[in-house]
Amino acid sequence: MNVFRAASGGRGTLCAEILASLGSRACVALIAAGIAACAGSGEGLDANGRPLAPEGSGAVPLSADFDSIQANIFTPICSLCHVGGGAPEGLRLDAANSFNLLVAVPSTEVSSLDRVKPGDPNNSYIIQKLEGHAAVGAQMPLGGPYLSASIISFIRQWISDGAQPSAVPAAKNLLITSIVPEDAERVSESPPQIMIAFNHDLDVSQIDRRSVHIERLMPDPSCEAAQRIAARVTLSSINPKVLMIWPSRPLVAGHYGLIIDSASPLRFSDLAGQTLTIRTENGSGKSVISSFDVEDPP
Ligand code: HEC
């Protein structure tokens, strides 16, 4: 990314974006060859307006599908900041989490707008942030260089086409693919949403939403009992792979557990009837599937 930053000064943002999307090896090659790939508006793009990925570079050309947008934009550019426990507004744009935290998930800054609203790019908060006319905060990527309209048009098109997920086939067995915050993670501020993501769509009728909750775990449980945190649990019909838990108030600094509790082990089922059983600990009826720390604000 150093090359990307260094190259982004003089030649305009399109150049920087193409270089970024090609990766630093390709960038060095372009500069070394001294070619005019980045000089004008349409140059460096193929006949379909896609950046030219050099043969053998292993780069995926930018197109209006999720895997390509992830590989060319979210991973190399956005997840410099939007990753891990310090991700701004709880938005992680790494490959494991971006789709599930974007599609049909309300923005933290403007909660009346979803980050990505399938079919409606104008009312998708991510587009407003990328174009620099969102009601709150700055244009993304923060501090620039910003994405050109032609690059943003690929994200717009993906959203207009229904914001379809990755084309990479999921494993056959029902699995939990990601929990946010991760187990043992330290998050710099209260997470706006806590997420359990699966690789298959869940069967809503099989889920007992009361069986997932968050507790504040105390350092000495014999003196002070864990406190249950008031929260809503949702499963979106647009992306029924993710259970979201929304604390009704920001979590104060402390140690928290994401807890599955049930008299019998809770079973999550997918639409094919496959179940995933989470074993509860020692007959306690409870299983902490992730415990994380919310840090004191600086
Ligand atoms: C240099 C760090 C940095 C980079 C790189 C960056 N962001 Fe951000 N992003 C932030 C910060 C900080 C905020 C919160 C403050 C603000 O909105 O100005 C934010 C907020 C956002 C939000 C609002 C989230 C919400 O739920 O309200 C979106 C959407 C967003 N960024 C998308 C992106 C995308 C897409 C990229 C890559 C093209 C990107 N950002 C790159 C730092 C960054």
Short mmCIF file of C-alpha atoms and ligand atoms in Angstrom, two decimals:
data_model
loop_
_atom_site.label_atom_id
_atom_site.label_comp_id
_atom_site.label_asym_id
_atom_site.label_seq_id
_atom_site.Cartn_x
_atom_site.Cartn_y
_atom_site.Cartn_z
CA MET A 1 0.00 0.00 0.00
CA ASN A 2 2.99 2.31 0.30
CA VAL A 3 3.34 2.33 -3.43
CA PHE A 4 -0.35 3.13 -3.74
CA ARG A 5 -0.03 6.05 -1.34
CA ALA A 6 3.13 7.36 -2.99
CA ALA A 7 1.70 7.05 -6.46
CA SER A 8 -1.59 8.67 -5.59
CA GLY A 9 -0.28 12.23 -5.28
CA GLY A 10 0.21 13.58 -8.75
CA ARG A 11 -1.72 11.53 -11.23
CA GLY A 12 -5.33 11.77 -10.14
CA THR A 13 -7.52 9.39 -8.29
CA LEU A 14 -8.35 7.02 -11.14
CA CYS A 15 -4.70 6.13 -11.38
CA ALA A 16 -4.43 5.55 -7.69
CA GLU A 17 -7.50 3.36 -7.68
CA ILE A 18 -6.37 1.23 -10.55
CA LEU A 19 -2.96 0.82 -9.02
CA ALA A 20 -4.55 -0.05 -5.72
CA SER A 21 -6.82 -2.58 -7.29
CA LEU A 22 -3.99 -4.21 -9.17
CA GLY A 23 -1.85 -4.59 -6.11
CA SER A 24 1.59 -3.18 -5.54
CA ARG A 25 3.44 -5.59 -7.84
CA ALA A 26 1.40 -4.51 -10.83
CA CYS A 27 1.81 -0.90 -9.81
CA VAL A 28 5.57 -1.10 -9.76
CA ALA A 29 5.47 -2.74 -13.17
CA LEU A 30 3.32 0.04 -14.63
CA ILE A 31 5.53 2.78 -13.24
CA ALA A 32 8.69 1.02 -14.39
CA ALA A 33 7.34 0.69 -17.90
CA GLY A 34 6.54 4.40 -17.87
CA ILE A 35 3.33 3.81 -19.77
CA ALA A 36 0.43 6.20 -19.85
CA ALA A 37 -2.03 3.72 -18.38
CA CYS A 38 -3.16 6.21 -15.77
CA ALA A 39 -2.93 9.53 -17.56
CA GLY A 40 -6.45 10.01 -18.86
CA SER A 41 -9.95 9.21 -17.83
CA GLY A 42 -10.62 5.99 -19.73
CA GLU A 43 -7.09 4.70 -20.00
CA GLY A 44 -6.02 1.74 -18.01
CA LEU A 45 -9.56 0.38 -18.44
CA ASP A 46 -10.61 -2.28 -20.90
CA ALA A 47 -13.45 -1.91 -23.43
CA ASN A 48 -15.97 -2.62 -20.67
CA GLY A 49 -14.53 0.06 -18.43
CA ARG A 50 -12.77 -2.46 -16.23
CA PRO A 51 -9.24 -1.91 -14.97
CA LEU A 52 -6.73 -3.97 -16.89
CA ALA A 53 -5.37 -6.77 -14.76
CA PRO A 54 -1.99 -7.76 -16.18
CA GLU A 55 -1.73 -11.38 -17.18
CA GLY A 56 -0.33 -13.62 -14.53
CA SER A 57 -0.79 -11.02 -11.78
CA GLY A 58 -3.47 -13.16 -10.15
CA ALA A 59 -5.61 -10.02 -9.76
CA VAL A 60 -9.38 -10.32 -10.27
CA PRO A 61 -10.57 -7.62 -12.68
CA LEU A 62 -13.01 -5.12 -11.16
CA SER A 63 -16.59 -6.01 -12.04
CA ALA A 64 -20.02 -5.48 -10.48
CA ASP A 65 -19.95 -8.63 -8.39
CA PHE A 66 -19.25 -8.97 -4.72
CA ASP A 67 -16.06 -11.07 -4.88
CA SER A 68 -14.47 -8.64 -7.30
CA ILE A 69 -15.47 -5.57 -5.27
CA GLN A 70 -14.11 -7.24 -2.15
CA ALA A 71 -10.79 -8.13 -3.81
CA ASN A 72 -10.29 -4.79 -5.57
CA ILE A 73 -11.77 -2.25 -3.16
CA PHE A 74 -12.83 -3.45 0.28
CA THR A 75 -9.77 -5.59 1.07
CA PRO A 76 -6.95 -3.41 -0.28
CA ILE A 77 -8.41 0.04 0.48
CA CYS A 78 -11.20 -0.01 3.10
CA SER A 79 -10.02 -2.70 5.46
CA LEU A 80 -6.89 -0.70 6.27
CA CYS A 81 -9.21 0.97 8.79
CA HIS A 82 -12.42 -1.08 8.73
CA VAL A 83 -11.08 -4.21 10.39
CA GLY A 84 -10.98 -5.84 13.82
CA GLY A 85 -11.93 -4.38 17.17
CA GLY A 86 -11.12 -0.81 16.14
CA ALA A 87 -13.31 -0.80 13.00
CA PRO A 88 -15.07 2.59 12.79
CA GLU A 89 -18.82 2.43 13.50
CA GLY A 90 -18.46 -1.34 13.96
CA LEU A 91 -18.23 -1.74 10.16
CA ARG A 92 -15.68 -4.43 9.26
CA LEU A 93 -14.94 -4.63 5.55
CA ASP A 94 -12.61 -7.65 5.59
CA ALA A 95 -13.69 -10.57 3.40
CA ALA A 96 -15.07 -12.61 6.32
CA ASN A 97 -17.49 -9.92 7.49
CA SER A 98 -18.16 -7.22 4.91
CA PHE A 99 -21.20 -8.71 3.18
CA ASN A 100 -22.95 -9.60 6.42
CA LEU A 101 -22.28 -6.21 7.99
CA LEU A 102 -23.30 -4.24 4.88
CA VAL A 103 -26.37 -5.78 3.27
CA ALA A 104 -29.65 -4.81 4.94
CA VAL A 105 -27.82 -3.61 8.07
CA PRO A 106 -28.66 -0.09 9.28
CA SER A 107 -25.84 2.44 9.26
CA THR A 108 -24.55 3.45 12.66
CA GLU A 109 -24.27 7.10 11.65
CA VAL A 110 -27.71 7.42 10.00
CA SER A 111 -29.78 4.57 11.36
CA SER A 112 -32.72 5.25 9.00
CA LEU A 113 -30.54 4.12 6.06
CA ASP A 114 -29.13 0.66 5.44
CA ARG A 115 -25.43 0.51 4.59
CA VAL A 116 -26.46 -1.41 1.45
CA LYS A 117 -30.11 -1.53 0.38
CA PRO A 118 -30.38 -4.15 -2.37
CA GLY A 119 -31.80 -2.62 -5.57
CA ASP A 120 -31.46 0.97 -4.33
CA PRO A 121 -27.94 2.45 -4.56
CA ASN A 122 -29.11 6.03 -3.92
CA ASN A 123 -30.50 5.03 -0.53
CA SER A 124 -27.52 2.87 0.36
CA TYR A 125 -25.41 4.69 2.93
CA ILE A 126 -22.14 3.28 1.55
CA ILE A 127 -22.74 5.08 -1.77
CA GLN A 128 -23.46 8.37 0.02
CA LYS A 129 -20.20 7.95 1.97
CA LEU A 130 -18.20 7.14 -1.17
CA GLU A 131 -19.72 10.05 -3.12
CA GLY A 132 -19.19 12.44 -0.23
CA HIS A 133 -22.77 13.58 0.41
CA ALA A 134 -23.67 11.56 3.51
CA ALA A 135 -25.40 13.48 6.32
CA VAL A 136 -22.76 12.48 8.90
CA GLY A 137 -18.96 12.26 8.87
CA ALA A 138 -16.48 12.45 6.01
CA GLN A 139 -16.16 11.08 2.48
CA MET A 140 -14.68 7.57 2.25
CA PRO A 141 -11.98 6.34 2.05
CA LEU A 142 -11.25 8.75 4.91
CA GLY A 143 -8.59 11.26 3.88
CA GLY A 144 -8.68 10.11 0.22
CA PRO A 145 -7.70 9.45 -2.46
CA TYR A 146 -11.39 9.03 -3.21
CA LEU A 147 -12.89 6.53 -5.65
CA SER A 148 -13.85 8.00 -9.04
CA ALA A 149 -17.44 7.86 -10.28
CA SER A 150 -16.43 5.08 -12.69
CA ILE A 151 -15.10 2.91 -9.88
CA ILE A 152 -18.12 3.68 -7.66
CA SER A 153 -20.38 2.72 -10.58
CA PHE A 154 -19.34 -0.93 -10.10
CA ILE A 155 -20.56 -0.84 -6.51
CA ARG A 156 -23.74 0.98 -7.61
CA GLN A 157 -24.34 -1.69 -10.24
CA TRP A 158 -23.79 -4.54 -7.76
CA ILE A 159 -26.41 -2.91 -5.48
CA SER A 160 -28.86 -2.30 -8.39
CA ASP A 161 -28.49 -5.97 -9.33
CA GLY A 162 -29.72 -6.95 -5.87
CA ALA A 163 -26.44 -6.97 -3.90
CA GLN A 164 -25.90 -10.69 -4.43
CA PRO A 165 -23.47 -12.53 -2.12
CA SER A 166 -20.18 -14.16 -3.04
CA ALA A 167 -20.28 -16.71 -5.83
CA VAL A 168 -17.85 -18.95 -3.90
CA PRO A 169 -19.85 -22.05 -2.90
CA ALA A 170 -20.41 -22.53 0.84
CA ALA A 171 -19.36 -25.71 2.64
CA LYS A 172 -22.05 -28.40 2.73
CA ASN A 173 -22.38 -28.59 6.47
CA LEU A 174 -24.02 -25.82 8.45
CA LEU A 175 -21.28 -23.85 10.21
CA ILE A 176 -20.79 -20.63 12.12
CA THR A 177 -18.46 -18.63 9.85
CA SER A 178 -17.89 -15.56 11.97
CA ILE A 179 -18.74 -14.03 15.32
CA VAL A 180 -18.28 -10.28 15.79
CA PRO A 181 -16.71 -9.30 18.14
CA GLU A 182 -14.48 -12.35 17.95
CA ASP A 183 -13.73 -14.41 21.00
CA ALA A 184 -11.10 -12.68 23.20
CA GLU A 185 -11.20 -9.52 21.08
CA ARG A 186 -10.84 -6.02 22.54
CA VAL A 187 -13.13 -3.50 20.88
CA SER A 188 -12.37 0.19 21.15
CA GLU A 189 -16.00 1.25 21.57
CA SER A 190 -19.37 -0.32 22.17
CA PRO A 191 -20.17 -2.45 19.08
CA PRO A 192 -23.41 -1.19 17.47
CA GLN A 193 -24.34 -4.79 16.64
CA ILE A 194 -23.10 -8.20 17.69
CA MET A 195 -23.20 -10.77 14.92
CA ILE A 196 -23.32 -14.54 14.56
CA ALA A 197 -22.91 -15.43 10.88
CA PHE A 198 -23.59 -18.84 9.32
CA ASN A 199 -22.71 -20.25 5.91
CA HIS A 200 -26.35 -21.16 5.07
CA ASP A 201 -29.68 -19.36 5.35
CA LEU A 202 -31.27 -20.18 8.69
CA ASP A 203 -34.76 -21.54 9.10
CA VAL A 204 -36.42 -18.71 10.99
CA SER A 205 -39.14 -20.93 12.38
CA GLN A 206 -36.52 -23.02 14.19
CA ILE A 207 -34.89 -20.15 16.00
CA ASP A 208 -35.77 -19.23 19.50
CA ARG A 209 -34.56 -15.67 19.52
CA ARG A 210 -34.73 -15.50 23.30
CA SER A 211 -31.97 -18.08 23.52
CA VAL A 212 -29.16 -15.73 22.48
CA HIS A 213 -28.17 -12.85 24.71
CA ILE A 214 -25.29 -10.76 26.03
CA GLU A 215 -24.13 -10.57 29.62
CA ARG A 216 -21.65 -8.31 31.32
CA LEU A 217 -19.33 -10.77 33.06
CA MET A 218 -17.92 -9.62 36.39
CA PRO A 219 -14.31 -10.21 37.47
CA ASP A 220 -15.40 -12.14 40.54
CA PRO A 221 -18.65 -13.97 39.85
CA SER A 222 -18.97 -15.03 43.49
CA CYS A 223 -19.35 -11.38 44.60
CA GLU A 224 -21.22 -9.92 41.71
CA ALA A 225 -23.56 -11.72 39.36
CA ALA A 226 -23.31 -11.29 35.62
CA GLN A 227 -25.68 -8.65 34.29
CA ARG A 228 -27.93 -9.45 31.39
CA ILE A 229 -27.89 -6.68 28.78
CA ALA A 230 -31.16 -5.53 27.28
CA ALA A 231 -30.97 -6.18 23.54
CA ARG A 232 -33.00 -7.06 20.46
CA VAL A 233 -32.20 -10.12 18.35
CA THR A 234 -32.96 -9.93 14.63
CA LEU A 235 -32.70 -12.21 11.61
CA SER A 236 -33.06 -10.26 8.38
CA SER A 237 -35.22 -11.79 5.66
CA ILE A 238 -32.82 -10.27 3.09
CA ASN A 239 -29.77 -12.03 4.55
CA PRO A 240 -31.00 -14.83 6.81
CA LYS A 241 -27.45 -16.04 7.37
CA VAL A 242 -26.87 -13.62 10.22
CA LEU A 243 -28.31 -13.27 13.67
CA MET A 244 -27.76 -9.75 14.96
CA ILE A 245 -27.97 -8.71 18.59
CA TRP A 246 -28.55 -5.00 19.14
CA PRO A 247 -27.82 -3.72 22.65
CA SER A 248 -30.48 -1.18 23.60
CA ARG A 249 -27.83 1.08 25.16
CA PRO A 250 -24.12 1.40 24.37
CA LEU A 251 -22.06 -1.13 26.35
CA VAL A 252 -19.93 0.51 29.05
CA ALA A 253 -16.28 -0.52 29.34
CA GLY A 254 -16.05 -4.07 30.66
CA HIS A 255 -15.97 -7.78 29.87
CA TYR A 256 -18.91 -9.31 27.99
CA GLY A 257 -20.07 -12.74 26.93
CA LEU A 258 -22.28 -13.68 23.98
CA ILE A 259 -24.36 -16.45 25.44
CA ILE A 260 -26.52 -19.23 24.11
CA ASP A 261 -28.82 -20.51 26.79
CA SER A 262 -31.50 -23.08 26.73
CA ALA A 263 -32.70 -25.93 28.86
CA SER A 264 -31.73 -28.23 26.03
CA PRO A 265 -28.86 -27.48 23.63
CA LEU A 266 -30.00 -24.87 21.17
CA ARG A 267 -30.19 -26.07 17.58
CA PHE A 268 -29.84 -23.72 14.66
CA SER A 269 -31.28 -25.18 11.45
CA ASP A 270 -30.83 -24.27 7.84
CA LEU A 271 -33.53 -24.54 5.18
CA ALA A 272 -32.39 -28.06 4.25
CA GLY A 273 -33.03 -29.14 7.84
CA GLN A 274 -29.35 -29.46 8.80
CA THR A 275 -28.79 -28.55 12.40
CA LEU A 276 -25.90 -27.14 14.33
CA THR A 277 -25.99 -27.96 17.97
CA ILE A 278 -24.17 -25.80 20.42
CA ARG A 279 -23.27 -27.76 23.51
CA THR A 280 -23.89 -26.01 26.76
CA GLU A 281 -21.25 -26.13 29.47
CA ASN A 282 -21.53 -28.74 32.26
CA GLY A 283 -25.27 -28.83 32.32
CA SER A 284 -25.31 -25.14 33.26
CA GLY A 285 -27.66 -24.51 30.36
CA LYS A 286 -25.31 -21.81 29.13
CA SER A 287 -22.53 -21.56 26.61
CA VAL A 288 -20.35 -18.49 26.09
CA ILE A 289 -19.65 -18.55 22.37
CA SER A 290 -17.59 -15.34 22.40
CA SER A 291 -16.31 -13.17 25.21
CA PHE A 292 -14.92 -9.76 24.45
CA ASP A 293 -13.79 -6.59 26.15
CA VAL A 294 -15.09 -3.11 25.50
CA GLU A 295 -12.27 -0.68 26.26
CA ASP A 296 -12.50 2.62 28.08
CA PRO A 297 -12.88 5.44 25.61
CA PRO A 298 -9.56 7.31 25.18
C1 HEC B 1 -8.22 5.91 6.98
C2 HEC B 1 -9.27 5.11 7.59
C3 HEC B 1 -10.49 4.76 6.75
C4 HEC B 1 -10.51 4.20 5.49
C5 HEC B 1 -9.34 3.80 4.61
C6 HEC B 1 -11.91 4.00 5.17
N1 HEC B 1 -12.71 4.43 6.19
FE1 HEC B 1 -14.75 4.36 6.24
N2 HEC B 1 -14.75 5.25 8.08
C7 HEC B 1 -13.62 5.67 8.76
C8 HEC B 1 -14.02 6.42 9.94
C9 HEC B 1 -13.06 7.00 10.99
C10 HEC B 1 -15.43 6.45 9.95
C11 HEC B 1 -16.34 7.15 10.97
C12 HEC B 1 -16.24 8.68 10.83
C13 HEC B 1 -16.81 9.24 9.54
O1 HEC B 1 -17.82 8.72 9.05
O2 HEC B 1 -16.24 10.19 9.00
C14 HEC B 1 -15.86 5.69 8.77
C15 HEC B 1 -17.19 5.45 8.44
C16 HEC B 1 -17.62 4.73 7.34
C17 HEC B 1 -18.98 4.38 7.03
C18 HEC B 1 -20.20 4.66 7.89
C19 HEC B 1 -20.59 3.39 8.65
C20 HEC B 1 -21.91 3.46 9.37
O3 HEC B 1 -22.41 2.38 9.74
O4 HEC B 1 -22.46 4.55 9.58
C21 HEC B 1 -18.99 3.71 5.83
C22 HEC B 1 -20.19 3.14 5.09
C23 HEC B 1 -17.62 3.62 5.40
N3 HEC B 1 -16.80 4.23 6.34
C24 HEC B 1 -17.20 2.99 4.24
C25 HEC B 1 -15.88 2.93 3.82
C26 HEC B 1 -15.49 2.31 2.56
C27 HEC B 1 -16.43 1.62 1.59
C28 HEC B 1 -14.13 2.45 2.48
C29 HEC B 1 -13.22 2.02 1.35
C30 HEC B 1 -13.56 2.51 0.01
C31 HEC B 1 -13.69 3.14 3.68
N4 HEC B 1 -14.78 3.42 4.45
C32 HEC B 1 -12.35 3.45 3.98
C33 HEC B 1 -12.31 5.43 8.39
C34 HEC B 1 -11.90 4.90 7.18
#
